[in-house]
Amino acid sequence: MSTSERLQAEYLTCPLCTNPFHQPKTLPCLHNFCKSCLGAYLEKEMDGGKSTTFNCPDCQGCQGEKGRPTDDLSPRSKSVEDETDGGSGSNTSSSLEERLANLQDTAKKESAELSYYLDEIQTTHQTQVKRLEMSFKKIQELIDSRKIQLLEELEESYAEEKERIQQTKQSYKHDLESLNSCEKLLAGLGKKSLSKSITADMLEAVQEQIREVEIRPTKLVARSIRFEQKLEAGRSILNLIENLGSVTVSTAGEVDKETEGETGESYEIKLGQDAKILAKPKFVSAISAKKSKGNFQQISGLTVMPSGSVIMMAYGHNGVSAAKDTGDRYTIFSHIELDSEPQCIVAISPHYVAIVGKFCFYIVGVTGERLILKQTVPTGKCYSGIASYSESSLLLTCQSPPSVDFVGLNGFISETIEKDLTTNKILFKKPQFITTSEDGVIYVIDQTSAPKLLSINNAGKVKFRYPPSDQGHELKSPQGVACDSIGHVYVLDKGAKCVTLLTPTGEKVKDILTSKDGLTDPCAIAIDKDDKIYITNDFSEVLIFQTR
């Protein structure tokens, strides 16, 4: 309501008819009414002149003989008019003038304040417009320069990658021609009668050619790290542009970003008082598989040491390799062969890892220079998953019978979890991947027809199951689970080609990594002490992402 409207309603409107005053009359209590309205009120209130007092219609205060208004209000109220005219007219007039003067002063002050406020917001508006124009001008200049640089680098790296692939194709073409020649030669030997010595020489030549093809290093390697880094730079620019929709500019000129939900692409996700992670982890590096004896060694599982060294298991082989960051890339610095194929691996201390083999586990030392097999510990059971519970105790998952065993480094089982502590029902059907948080919570993936992630304590009490039975989404083919330093859970789903982020209470935050981030065939996950994510992809590379 404007000032004029407020003044009209409060001081210039009759309380009885709610219309502007018509021939206003004032009572001794200083309340005003229309002459006709007050006359009708007094006619009823004073019972046709029989009563000598009445109550004010506004404040209900009692008005005596000298409280009656002036002028003729009704034929039966002449005495009231006379008494009022005799003494209260001048007082009433001066009172109204004083009130009107006060209202005028108030209106002038409010008008001045509004004018000042209008000038202030106009100045702020003009300043903000100028700052925005300057900021967007700078942003445009940066985008233009970065665009030229990025396109040049991308074209250059694309040319290098294309040339590498073409060389690989040409090499395979030569190999195929050699093998076809060997095939024709072998076919000709059966048709011609040659001496034994000539036949032996020709067979030896064929064998030599086949050996050359077999021992030649495989060229089908993952995309080069340089090319992947250029692609990631492009993805970062695209993510920045997509995020512009969630940018808000404060009146102080500071730029903030809104924290969005599961589908958001904002700068960070707030998961607690001091828990913040990037909503879109940043790709930082990759490790390519090691070429060993002419064969391309595929990577199945991995773990990360506190020193930053990455220990990787070979898929389909008995080998274990160690890689370390040398500044611009990761370099394989050691490799050992075990007497059985490794199934899973975990770091158990700053200098040791435990590796599950066939009816045993291995303790391997990790120094700055090499891997050393320290001990082979027989278990008598076939384990499929491993986690470190302490420096002297391991958690191992067994599928027959389905259980989680607490196993010492000497191989002795100290405790077994098979049933739910509260319901006494069987907990698992096919437990496999396992990990623990820093506060001792255990997470196990149960590989049933409808896979589940179970969160339990060390006594077998279930904290939560994911996904909950009342929700529609499901895990397709989980292949790993890991925890960061503040207890958040990362589930690697090979079937969905994503990494799902959960809170410590089992609530889904979002799919934090997907196929858009290069996950084509993820098969293992690990997290280091700095909460960087390591993912084995396509059995041929390890992708590394920064979350903070």
Coordinates of C-alpha atoms in Angstrom, one line a residue:
M1 CA 0.0 0.0 0.0
S2 CA 1.4 3.4 -1.0
T3 CA 1.8 6.3 1.5
S4 CA -1.2 8.2 0.0
E5 CA -3.4 5.1 0.3
R6 CA -2.3 4.5 3.8
L7 CA -3.0 8.1 4.8
Q8 CA -6.4 7.9 3.1
A9 CA -7.4 4.7 5.0
E10 CA -6.1 5.8 8.4
Y11 CA -7.1 9.5 8.6
L12 CA -9.6 10.4 5.9
T13 CA -12.0 7.5 5.9
C14 CA -15.1 7.2 8.1
P15 CA -14.9 4.0 10.3
L16 CA -18.7 3.6 10.0
C17 CA -19.2 3.7 6.3
T18 CA -15.6 3.2 5.2
N19 CA -15.9 6.0 2.7
P20 CA -14.2 9.3 2.5
F21 CA -15.5 11.8 5.1
H22 CA -18.7 13.8 4.2
Q23 CA -19.2 16.7 6.6
P24 CA -16.9 15.2 9.2
K25 CA -17.7 15.5 12.9
T26 CA -15.2 15.0 15.8
L27 CA -15.8 13.6 19.2
P28 CA -13.9 14.7 22.3
C29 CA -11.9 11.5 22.0
L30 CA -10.7 12.9 18.7
H31 CA -12.2 10.2 16.5
N32 CA -14.0 11.5 13.3
F33 CA -17.1 10.3 11.5
C34 CA -19.5 11.5 8.8
K35 CA -22.2 13.7 10.1
S36 CA -25.0 11.5 8.7
C37 CA -23.2 8.3 10.0
L38 CA -22.8 9.7 13.5
G39 CA -26.3 11.0 13.6
A40 CA -27.7 7.5 12.7
Y41 CA -25.5 5.9 15.3
L42 CA -26.6 8.3 18.0
E43 CA -30.3 7.9 17.1
K44 CA -29.9 4.2 17.9
E45 CA -27.4 4.4 20.7
M46 CA -29.2 7.2 22.8
D47 CA -32.6 5.6 22.3
G48 CA -34.2 8.6 20.7
G49 CA -32.7 11.1 23.2
K50 CA -33.7 9.2 26.4
S51 CA -30.0 8.5 27.3
T52 CA -27.5 11.3 28.0
T53 CA -24.4 9.3 27.2
F54 CA -23.1 7.1 24.4
N55 CA -19.9 5.2 23.5
C56 CA -17.6 6.2 20.7
P57 CA -18.1 3.8 17.7
D58 CA -14.3 3.6 17.3
C59 CA -12.7 3.4 20.8
Q60 CA -15.9 2.6 22.7
G61 CA -15.0 5.3 25.2
C62 CA -18.0 6.8 27.1
Q63 CA -19.0 10.3 25.9
G64 CA -20.9 12.5 28.4
E65 CA -23.1 15.5 28.0
K66 CA -20.3 17.7 26.9
G67 CA -19.0 15.0 24.6
R68 CA -21.7 15.4 22.0
P69 CA -20.8 16.7 18.5
T70 CA -21.8 20.1 17.1
D71 CA -24.4 20.8 14.3
D72 CA -27.8 19.3 14.0
L73 CA -27.4 15.6 13.8
S74 CA -31.1 14.7 14.3
P75 CA -34.3 16.4 15.4
R76 CA -33.9 14.8 18.8
S77 CA -30.2 15.8 19.4
K78 CA -30.4 19.6 19.5
S79 CA -29.0 19.8 23.0
V80 CA -26.0 17.8 22.0
E81 CA -25.3 20.1 19.1
D82 CA -25.5 23.2 21.3
E83 CA -23.2 21.9 24.0
T84 CA -20.6 20.8 21.4
D85 CA -20.6 24.1 19.6
G86 CA -20.1 25.9 22.9
G87 CA -16.5 24.8 23.6
S88 CA -14.8 22.1 21.5
G89 CA -14.7 23.4 17.9
S90 CA -11.4 25.3 18.1
N91 CA -9.6 22.6 20.0
T92 CA -10.7 20.0 17.4
S93 CA -9.5 22.2 14.5
S94 CA -6.0 22.8 16.0
S95 CA -5.6 19.1 16.7
L96 CA -6.3 18.2 13.1
E97 CA -3.9 20.7 11.8
E98 CA -1.1 19.3 14.1
R99 CA -1.8 15.8 13.0
L100 CA -1.8 16.8 9.3
A101 CA 1.5 18.6 9.7
N102 CA 3.1 15.5 11.3
L103 CA 1.8 13.3 8.5
Q104 CA 3.2 15.7 5.9
D105 CA 6.6 15.6 7.5
T106 CA 6.5 11.8 7.6
A107 CA 5.5 11.6 3.9
K108 CA 8.3 14.0 2.9
K109 CA 10.9 11.9 4.8
E110 CA 9.7 8.7 3.3
S111 CA 9.7 10.2 -0.2
A112 CA 13.2 11.4 0.3
E113 CA 14.3 7.9 1.5
L114 CA 12.7 6.3 -1.5
S115 CA 14.5 8.7 -3.8
Y116 CA 17.8 7.9 -2.1
Y117 CA 17.2 4.1 -2.4
L118 CA 16.2 4.5 -6.1
D119 CA 19.4 6.4 -6.8
E120 CA 21.4 3.7 -4.9
I121 CA 20.0 0.7 -6.8
Q122 CA 20.4 2.6 -10.1
T123 CA 24.1 3.2 -9.3
T124 CA 24.6 -0.5 -8.3
H125 CA 22.8 -1.7 -11.4
Q126 CA 25.1 0.4 -13.7
T127 CA 28.2 -0.7 -11.9
Q128 CA 27.2 -4.4 -12.1
V129 CA 26.4 -4.1 -15.8
K130 CA 29.9 -2.6 -16.4
R131 CA 31.6 -5.4 -14.4
L132 CA 29.6 -8.1 -16.2
E133 CA 30.5 -6.6 -19.6
M134 CA 34.2 -6.4 -18.7
S135 CA 34.1 -10.0 -17.3
F136 CA 32.4 -11.5 -20.3
K137 CA 34.8 -9.6 -22.6
K138 CA 37.7 -11.2 -20.8
I139 CA 36.1 -14.6 -20.8
Q140 CA 35.5 -14.3 -24.5
E141 CA 39.1 -13.3 -25.1
L142 CA 40.3 -16.3 -23.0
I143 CA 37.9 -18.7 -24.8
D144 CA 39.0 -17.5 -28.2
S145 CA 42.7 -17.9 -27.4
R146 CA 42.2 -21.2 -25.7
K147 CA 40.1 -22.4 -28.6
I148 CA 42.8 -21.8 -31.1
Q149 CA 45.4 -23.4 -28.9
L150 CA 43.3 -26.4 -28.1
L151 CA 42.3 -27.0 -31.7
E152 CA 45.9 -26.9 -32.8
E153 CA 47.0 -29.3 -30.1
L154 CA 44.1 -31.6 -30.7
E155 CA 44.8 -31.7 -34.5
E156 CA 48.5 -32.4 -33.8
S157 CA 47.8 -35.2 -31.3
Y158 CA 45.2 -36.6 -33.7
A159 CA 47.7 -36.7 -36.5
E160 CA 50.2 -38.5 -34.2
E161 CA 47.6 -41.0 -33.1
K162 CA 46.4 -41.6 -36.7
E163 CA 50.0 -42.1 -37.9
R164 CA 50.6 -44.6 -35.0
I165 CA 47.5 -46.6 -35.9
Q166 CA 48.4 -46.6 -39.6
Q167 CA 51.8 -47.9 -38.8
T168 CA 50.2 -50.6 -36.7
K169 CA 47.9 -51.5 -39.6
Q170 CA 50.9 -51.6 -42.0
S171 CA 52.8 -53.8 -39.6
Y172 CA 49.9 -56.3 -39.4
K173 CA 49.6 -56.2 -43.1
H174 CA 53.2 -57.3 -43.5
D175 CA 52.8 -60.0 -40.9
L176 CA 49.7 -61.3 -42.7
E177 CA 51.6 -61.4 -46.0
S178 CA 54.4 -63.4 -44.3
L179 CA 52.0 -65.8 -42.8
N180 CA 50.2 -66.3 -46.1
S181 CA 53.5 -67.0 -47.8
C182 CA 54.3 -69.6 -45.1
E183 CA 50.9 -71.2 -45.6
K184 CA 51.5 -71.5 -49.4
L185 CA 54.9 -72.9 -48.8
L186 CA 53.6 -75.5 -46.4
A187 CA 50.9 -76.4 -48.9
G188 CA 53.5 -76.8 -51.7
L189 CA 55.6 -79.1 -49.6
G190 CA 52.9 -81.7 -49.6
K191 CA 52.6 -81.7 -53.4
K192 CA 56.3 -81.8 -54.3
S193 CA 58.8 -84.6 -53.7
L194 CA 61.8 -82.9 -52.2
S195 CA 64.8 -84.2 -50.4
K196 CA 64.7 -84.4 -46.6
S197 CA 67.4 -81.7 -46.2
I198 CA 65.5 -79.2 -48.5
T199 CA 62.3 -80.0 -46.7
A200 CA 63.9 -79.5 -43.3
D201 CA 65.4 -76.2 -44.4
M202 CA 62.1 -74.9 -45.7
L203 CA 60.3 -76.0 -42.5
E204 CA 62.9 -74.3 -40.4
A205 CA 62.5 -71.1 -42.5
V206 CA 58.7 -71.2 -41.9
Q207 CA 59.2 -71.7 -38.2
E208 CA 61.7 -68.8 -38.0
Q209 CA 59.1 -66.6 -39.8
I210 CA 56.4 -67.6 -37.4
R211 CA 58.6 -67.0 -34.4
E212 CA 59.4 -63.5 -35.7
V213 CA 55.7 -62.7 -35.9
E214 CA 55.0 -64.2 -32.4
I215 CA 57.7 -62.3 -30.6
R216 CA 57.1 -59.0 -32.3
P217 CA 55.6 -56.5 -29.7
T218 CA 51.9 -56.1 -30.0
K219 CA 50.9 -52.8 -31.4
L220 CA 47.3 -52.8 -30.3
V221 CA 47.8 -50.5 -27.3
A222 CA 45.5 -48.1 -25.6
R223 CA 45.3 -44.5 -26.9
S224 CA 48.4 -42.6 -26.0
I225 CA 48.5 -40.6 -22.8
R226 CA 49.2 -37.4 -24.8
F227 CA 46.1 -37.9 -27.0
E228 CA 44.0 -38.8 -23.9
Q229 CA 45.1 -35.6 -22.2
K230 CA 44.2 -33.5 -25.1
L231 CA 40.8 -35.1 -25.2
E232 CA 40.3 -34.4 -21.5
A233 CA 41.2 -30.8 -22.1
G234 CA 38.4 -30.6 -24.6
R235 CA 36.0 -32.3 -22.2
S236 CA 36.9 -29.7 -19.5
I237 CA 36.0 -26.8 -21.8
L238 CA 32.7 -28.5 -22.7
N239 CA 31.9 -29.1 -19.1
L240 CA 32.7 -25.5 -18.3
I241 CA 30.3 -24.3 -21.0
E242 CA 27.6 -26.7 -19.7
N243 CA 28.1 -25.4 -16.2
L244 CA 27.4 -21.8 -17.2
G245 CA 23.8 -22.6 -16.6
S246 CA 24.4 -23.1 -12.9
V247 CA 26.5 -20.0 -12.3
T248 CA 25.0 -17.3 -10.2
V249 CA 26.6 -13.8 -9.8
S250 CA 26.2 -12.1 -6.4
T251 CA 25.7 -8.4 -6.0
A252 CA 29.2 -8.2 -4.6
G253 CA 30.6 -9.4 -7.9
E254 CA 31.7 -12.9 -6.6
V255 CA 31.0 -15.9 -8.8
D256 CA 29.6 -19.0 -7.1
K257 CA 28.3 -22.2 -8.4
E258 CA 25.2 -23.9 -7.2
T259 CA 25.5 -27.4 -5.7
E260 CA 23.2 -29.6 -7.7
G261 CA 21.7 -33.1 -7.2
E262 CA 22.3 -36.3 -8.9
T263 CA 22.1 -35.1 -12.5
G264 CA 23.9 -31.8 -11.9
E265 CA 27.3 -30.9 -13.3
S266 CA 28.3 -28.3 -10.8
Y267 CA 31.8 -27.6 -9.5
E268 CA 31.5 -29.6 -6.3
I269 CA 29.2 -31.8 -4.3
K270 CA 28.9 -31.1 -0.5
L271 CA 28.5 -34.3 1.3
G272 CA 28.9 -33.2 4.9
Q273 CA 30.3 -30.3 7.0
D274 CA 33.8 -30.6 5.5
A275 CA 33.3 -33.2 2.8
K276 CA 33.5 -31.8 -0.7
I277 CA 34.4 -33.6 -3.9
L278 CA 34.4 -32.6 -7.5
A279 CA 31.1 -33.3 -9.2
K280 CA 33.0 -34.3 -12.3
P281 CA 36.4 -35.9 -11.4
K282 CA 39.3 -34.6 -13.4
F283 CA 41.4 -37.0 -15.6
V284 CA 45.1 -36.6 -14.6
S285 CA 47.0 -39.5 -16.2
A286 CA 46.9 -43.1 -17.5
I287 CA 49.1 -46.2 -17.2
S288 CA 49.5 -48.3 -20.3
A289 CA 49.9 -52.1 -19.9
K290 CA 53.5 -53.4 -19.9
K291 CA 54.9 -55.3 -22.9
S292 CA 56.5 -58.4 -21.6
K293 CA 58.4 -61.0 -23.8
G294 CA 56.6 -59.7 -26.9
N295 CA 53.1 -60.2 -25.4
F296 CA 50.8 -57.4 -24.3
Q297 CA 50.1 -57.9 -20.6
Q298 CA 46.5 -57.2 -19.7
I299 CA 45.7 -55.7 -16.3
S300 CA 42.9 -57.2 -14.2
G301 CA 43.2 -55.8 -10.6
L302 CA 45.2 -53.2 -8.8
T303 CA 46.0 -51.5 -5.5
V304 CA 47.8 -48.2 -4.7
M305 CA 50.5 -47.9 -2.1
P306 CA 50.8 -44.9 0.3
S307 CA 53.9 -43.9 -1.6
G308 CA 51.8 -43.7 -4.8
S309 CA 53.2 -46.8 -6.5
V310 CA 50.5 -48.8 -8.4
I311 CA 50.7 -52.6 -8.1
M312 CA 48.8 -54.3 -11.0
M313 CA 47.9 -58.0 -11.6
A314 CA 48.1 -59.5 -15.0
Y315 CA 45.0 -61.0 -16.5
G316 CA 45.4 -64.7 -17.6
H317 CA 49.0 -64.7 -16.4
N318 CA 50.9 -65.2 -13.1
G319 CA 52.5 -61.8 -13.3
V320 CA 52.4 -58.8 -11.0
S321 CA 53.9 -55.4 -12.0
A322 CA 54.6 -52.1 -10.2
A323 CA 54.5 -48.6 -11.7
K324 CA 55.4 -45.2 -10.2
D325 CA 54.9 -41.6 -11.3
T326 CA 58.0 -40.2 -12.8
G327 CA 56.7 -36.7 -13.3
D328 CA 55.2 -36.7 -16.8
R329 CA 54.1 -40.4 -16.9
Y330 CA 53.9 -43.6 -15.0
T331 CA 56.7 -46.1 -15.6
I332 CA 56.8 -49.8 -14.8
F333 CA 59.8 -50.4 -12.5
S334 CA 59.4 -54.0 -11.4
H335 CA 57.7 -57.3 -12.3
I336 CA 57.5 -60.7 -10.6
E337 CA 55.9 -64.0 -11.5
L338 CA 53.9 -66.0 -8.9
D339 CA 53.3 -69.8 -9.0
S340 CA 49.5 -69.3 -9.6
E341 CA 47.3 -66.7 -11.3
P342 CA 46.5 -63.8 -8.9
Q343 CA 42.8 -63.3 -8.2
C344 CA 42.8 -60.0 -6.2
I345 CA 45.2 -57.7 -4.4
V346 CA 45.3 -55.1 -1.6
A347 CA 47.9 -53.0 0.1
I348 CA 48.3 -54.0 3.8
S349 CA 51.0 -51.6 4.9
P350 CA 53.3 -48.9 3.4
H351 CA 55.6 -51.6 2.1
Y352 CA 53.6 -54.8 1.6
V353 CA 50.7 -56.1 -0.4
A354 CA 48.7 -59.3 -0.1
I355 CA 47.6 -61.2 -3.2
V356 CA 45.1 -64.0 -3.3
G357 CA 46.3 -67.0 -5.4
K358 CA 45.0 -70.6 -5.7
F359 CA 44.3 -71.9 -2.2
C360 CA 46.8 -69.4 -0.8
F361 CA 47.8 -65.8 -0.6
Y362 CA 51.1 -64.1 -1.2
I363 CA 52.9 -61.4 0.8
V364 CA 54.9 -59.3 -1.5
G365 CA 57.3 -56.5 -0.4
V366 CA 57.3 -53.2 -2.3
T367 CA 60.5 -51.2 -2.2
G368 CA 61.4 -48.2 -4.3
E369 CA 63.2 -50.4 -6.8
R370 CA 61.5 -53.8 -7.0
L371 CA 58.9 -56.3 -5.9
I372 CA 60.0 -59.1 -3.6
L373 CA 58.0 -62.2 -2.8
K374 CA 58.3 -62.5 1.0
Q375 CA 55.9 -65.4 1.8
T376 CA 53.4 -67.8 0.4
V377 CA 50.6 -68.6 2.9
P378 CA 48.4 -71.7 2.3
T379 CA 44.7 -71.2 3.2
G380 CA 43.0 -74.4 2.1
K381 CA 40.1 -72.3 0.8
C382 CA 39.4 -70.7 -2.6
Y383 CA 39.0 -67.0 -1.9
S384 CA 37.7 -64.4 -4.4
G385 CA 38.1 -61.0 -2.7
I386 CA 40.5 -59.4 -0.3
A387 CA 40.6 -56.3 1.9
S388 CA 42.9 -55.1 4.6
Y389 CA 41.3 -54.9 8.1
S390 CA 44.6 -54.1 9.9
E391 CA 48.3 -54.5 9.3
S392 CA 48.0 -58.0 10.7
S393 CA 44.5 -59.1 9.6
L394 CA 42.9 -59.6 6.2
L395 CA 39.3 -59.9 5.1
L396 CA 38.7 -62.6 2.5
T397 CA 35.5 -63.5 0.7
C398 CA 34.7 -67.1 0.0
Q399 CA 31.9 -68.4 -2.2
S400 CA 31.8 -72.0 -1.0
P401 CA 30.6 -71.8 1.7
P402 CA 29.6 -68.1 1.2
S403 CA 31.3 -66.1 4.0
V404 CA 33.7 -63.4 5.0
D405 CA 36.8 -64.7 6.9
F406 CA 39.1 -62.7 9.2
V407 CA 42.4 -64.2 8.4
G408 CA 45.8 -63.5 10.0
L409 CA 49.0 -63.1 8.0
N410 CA 49.9 -66.6 9.2
G411 CA 46.8 -68.0 7.4
F412 CA 44.7 -68.8 10.5
I413 CA 41.0 -67.8 10.5
S414 CA 40.1 -65.9 13.6
E415 CA 36.4 -65.2 12.8
T416 CA 33.9 -65.9 10.1
I417 CA 30.8 -63.9 9.1
E418 CA 28.1 -65.9 7.5
K419 CA 24.8 -64.7 9.0
D420 CA 23.1 -61.5 9.8
L421 CA 23.7 -60.7 13.5
T422 CA 20.1 -59.4 14.1
T423 CA 18.0 -61.8 12.0
N424 CA 20.3 -64.9 11.9
K425 CA 19.7 -65.2 8.2
I426 CA 22.4 -66.1 5.7
L427 CA 24.0 -62.9 4.6
F428 CA 25.6 -63.8 1.3
K429 CA 25.0 -66.1 -1.7
K430 CA 28.1 -65.3 -3.7
P431 CA 30.3 -62.7 -2.0
Q432 CA 33.2 -61.4 -4.1
F433 CA 34.6 -57.9 -4.0
I434 CA 35.2 -56.4 -0.6
T435 CA 36.7 -53.2 1.0
T436 CA 36.7 -51.4 4.3
S437 CA 36.5 -47.8 5.4
E438 CA 38.9 -46.1 7.8
D439 CA 36.4 -46.5 10.6
G440 CA 36.1 -50.2 10.1
V441 CA 32.9 -50.5 8.1
I442 CA 32.9 -53.5 5.7
Y443 CA 31.4 -53.3 2.2
V444 CA 30.8 -56.6 0.3
I445 CA 29.4 -57.1 -3.2
D446 CA 27.2 -60.2 -3.4
Q447 CA 27.2 -61.4 -7.0
T448 CA 23.7 -62.9 -7.2
S449 CA 21.3 -62.7 -10.1
A450 CA 20.4 -59.3 -8.7
P451 CA 23.8 -58.1 -7.3
K452 CA 23.8 -56.1 -4.1
L453 CA 26.3 -54.1 -2.0
L454 CA 26.1 -54.9 1.7
S455 CA 27.4 -52.7 4.4
I456 CA 28.1 -54.6 7.7
N457 CA 30.1 -54.1 10.9
N458 CA 32.7 -56.6 12.1
A459 CA 30.0 -58.7 13.9
G460 CA 27.8 -59.1 10.8
K461 CA 25.2 -56.5 11.6
V462 CA 23.8 -55.1 8.3
K463 CA 23.9 -51.3 8.1
F464 CA 22.4 -51.0 4.6
R465 CA 21.9 -52.8 1.3
Y466 CA 22.3 -51.1 -2.1
P467 CA 20.3 -50.7 -4.2
P468 CA 17.3 -50.8 -1.8
S469 CA 14.6 -53.3 -2.7
D470 CA 12.0 -50.5 -3.0
Q471 CA 14.0 -48.6 -5.7
G472 CA 13.9 -49.4 -9.4
H473 CA 17.5 -49.0 -10.3
E474 CA 19.9 -51.9 -10.0
L475 CA 23.5 -52.9 -10.3
K476 CA 24.2 -54.7 -13.6
S477 CA 27.6 -56.2 -13.2
P478 CA 29.6 -54.7 -10.2
Q479 CA 33.3 -55.4 -10.5
G480 CA 34.7 -53.5 -7.5
V481 CA 34.1 -51.3 -4.5
A482 CA 36.3 -48.7 -2.8
C483 CA 36.1 -46.1 0.0
D484 CA 37.7 -42.7 0.2
S485 CA 39.3 -41.1 3.3
I486 CA 36.0 -39.6 4.5
G487 CA 33.9 -42.8 4.2
H488 CA 32.1 -42.3 0.9
V489 CA 31.7 -45.4 -1.2
Y490 CA 32.5 -45.9 -4.9
V491 CA 30.9 -48.9 -6.8
L492 CA 32.3 -49.8 -10.1
D493 CA 29.6 -51.2 -12.4
K494 CA 31.1 -52.9 -15.5
G495 CA 27.7 -53.6 -17.1
A496 CA 26.6 -49.9 -16.8
K497 CA 30.2 -48.6 -17.5
C498 CA 30.1 -46.2 -14.6
V499 CA 31.3 -45.5 -11.1
T500 CA 28.4 -44.7 -8.6
L501 CA 29.1 -42.5 -5.6
L502 CA 27.2 -43.4 -2.3
T503 CA 27.2 -41.6 1.0
P504 CA 28.3 -43.6 4.1
T505 CA 24.6 -44.3 4.8
G506 CA 24.0 -45.9 1.4
E507 CA 22.3 -43.0 -0.4
K508 CA 23.1 -42.6 -4.1
V509 CA 24.6 -39.2 -4.9
K510 CA 25.2 -39.7 -8.7
D511 CA 27.1 -41.7 -11.3
I512 CA 30.3 -39.8 -10.9
L513 CA 32.2 -41.4 -13.8
T514 CA 30.5 -42.8 -17.0
S515 CA 31.3 -43.9 -20.5
K516 CA 31.6 -40.2 -21.4
D517 CA 34.7 -40.1 -19.2
G518 CA 36.3 -42.9 -21.2
L519 CA 35.1 -46.0 -19.3
T520 CA 34.6 -48.5 -22.1
D521 CA 35.2 -51.8 -20.2
P522 CA 36.1 -51.0 -16.5
C523 CA 37.1 -54.0 -14.5
A524 CA 38.7 -52.9 -11.2
I525 CA 38.9 -49.8 -8.9
A526 CA 41.2 -48.5 -6.2
I527 CA 41.5 -45.2 -4.3
D528 CA 44.7 -43.8 -2.9
K529 CA 45.3 -41.7 0.3
D530 CA 44.7 -38.5 -1.6
D531 CA 41.3 -39.9 -2.8
K532 CA 42.4 -40.2 -6.5
I533 CA 40.5 -42.9 -8.3
Y534 CA 42.3 -45.6 -10.3
I535 CA 40.3 -47.6 -12.8
T536 CA 41.4 -50.6 -14.9
N537 CA 39.9 -50.0 -18.3
D538 CA 39.7 -52.5 -21.3
F539 CA 42.3 -54.7 -19.4
S540 CA 44.9 -52.5 -21.1
E541 CA 45.2 -49.2 -19.2
V542 CA 44.6 -47.6 -15.8
L543 CA 42.8 -44.3 -15.9
I544 CA 43.5 -41.9 -13.0
F545 CA 41.0 -39.3 -11.9
Q546 CA 41.3 -36.5 -9.2
T547 CA 38.3 -36.0 -7.0
R548 CA 39.4 -33.0 -4.9

